[in-house]
Short mmCIF file of C-alpha atoms in Angstrom, two decimals:
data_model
loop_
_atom_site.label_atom_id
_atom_site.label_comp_id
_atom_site.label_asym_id
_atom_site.label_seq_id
_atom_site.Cartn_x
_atom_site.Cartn_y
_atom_site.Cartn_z
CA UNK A 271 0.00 0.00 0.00
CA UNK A 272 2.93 1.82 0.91
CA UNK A 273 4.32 1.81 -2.46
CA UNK A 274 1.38 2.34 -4.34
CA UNK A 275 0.55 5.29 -2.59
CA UNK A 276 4.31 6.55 -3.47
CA UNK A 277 3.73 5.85 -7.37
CA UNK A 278 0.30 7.93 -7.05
CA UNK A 279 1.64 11.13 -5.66
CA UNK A 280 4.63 10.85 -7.97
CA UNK A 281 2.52 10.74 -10.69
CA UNK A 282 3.48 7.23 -12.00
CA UNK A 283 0.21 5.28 -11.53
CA UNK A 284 -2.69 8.05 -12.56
CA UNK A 285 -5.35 6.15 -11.58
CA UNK A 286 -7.12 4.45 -8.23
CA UNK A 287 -10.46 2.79 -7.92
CA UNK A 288 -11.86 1.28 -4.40
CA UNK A 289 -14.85 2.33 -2.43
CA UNK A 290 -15.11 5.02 0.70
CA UNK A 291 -14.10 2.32 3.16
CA UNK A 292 -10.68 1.17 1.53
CA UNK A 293 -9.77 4.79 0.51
CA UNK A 294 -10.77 6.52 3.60
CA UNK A 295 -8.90 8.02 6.52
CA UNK A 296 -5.28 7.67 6.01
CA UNK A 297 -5.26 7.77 2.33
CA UNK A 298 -3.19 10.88 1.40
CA UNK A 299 -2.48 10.91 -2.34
CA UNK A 300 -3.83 14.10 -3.37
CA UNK A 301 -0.94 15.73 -4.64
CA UNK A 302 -1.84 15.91 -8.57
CA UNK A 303 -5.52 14.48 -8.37
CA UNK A 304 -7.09 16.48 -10.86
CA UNK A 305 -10.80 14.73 -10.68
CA UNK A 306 -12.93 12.31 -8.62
CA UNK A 307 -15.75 10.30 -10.09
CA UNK A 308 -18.24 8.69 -7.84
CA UNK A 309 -20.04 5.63 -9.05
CA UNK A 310 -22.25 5.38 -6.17
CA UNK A 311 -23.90 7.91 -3.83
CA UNK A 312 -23.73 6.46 -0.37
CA UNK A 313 -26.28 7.44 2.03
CA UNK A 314 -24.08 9.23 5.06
CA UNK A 315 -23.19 12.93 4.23
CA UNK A 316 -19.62 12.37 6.12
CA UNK A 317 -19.06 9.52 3.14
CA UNK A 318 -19.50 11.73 1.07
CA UNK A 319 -17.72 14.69 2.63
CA UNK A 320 -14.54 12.17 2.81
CA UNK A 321 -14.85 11.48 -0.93
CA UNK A 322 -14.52 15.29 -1.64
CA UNK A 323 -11.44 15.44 1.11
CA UNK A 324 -9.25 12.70 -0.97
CA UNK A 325 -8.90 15.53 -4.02
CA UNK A 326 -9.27 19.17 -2.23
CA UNK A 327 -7.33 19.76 0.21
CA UNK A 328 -4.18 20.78 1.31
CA UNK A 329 -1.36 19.74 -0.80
CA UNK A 330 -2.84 19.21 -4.04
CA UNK A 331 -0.50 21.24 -7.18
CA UNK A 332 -3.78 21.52 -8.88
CA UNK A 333 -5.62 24.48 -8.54
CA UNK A 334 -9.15 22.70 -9.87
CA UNK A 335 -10.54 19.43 -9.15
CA UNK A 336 -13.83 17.79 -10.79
CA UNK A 337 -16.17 16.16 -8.62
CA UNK A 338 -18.08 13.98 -10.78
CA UNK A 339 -21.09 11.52 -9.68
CA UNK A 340 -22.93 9.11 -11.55
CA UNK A 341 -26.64 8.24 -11.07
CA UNK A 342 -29.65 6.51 -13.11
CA UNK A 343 -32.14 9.19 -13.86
CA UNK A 344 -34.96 9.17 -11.62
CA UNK A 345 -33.11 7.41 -8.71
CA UNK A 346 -30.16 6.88 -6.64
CA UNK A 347 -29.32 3.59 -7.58
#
């Protein structure tokens, strides 16, 4: 984990996938993230509030980040 976190914030692997619980506290790799996409909304606001704090926040060399989230039309499924 170590590692791969070491390849993210160098820039070397560009792209992570796992869900709020795997890449939750601890997680700090948001020195170039330039977007987020959600694939699922999950029900607690604080999930969601520690989605947004993997890209912006403190650290980050990007002066934008996208916050992107996907949902059926009609529904949050």
């Amino acid at each position: 984990k170590k590692e791969l976190f070491a390849k993210v914030r160098s820039g070397t692997v560009r792209i992570l996938m796992g869900s709020t619980f795997k890449m939750g506290a601890g997680m700090n790799v948001q020195d170039k993230i330039i977007a987020s996409h959600d694939l699922d909304c999950p029900w607690r606001p604080r999930d969601l509030e520690q989605r947004r704090g993997r890209s912006i926040r403190q650290g980050n060399q990007n002066d934008k980040v996208s916050i992107l989230r996907y949902v059926t039309e009609g529904t949050f499924d």
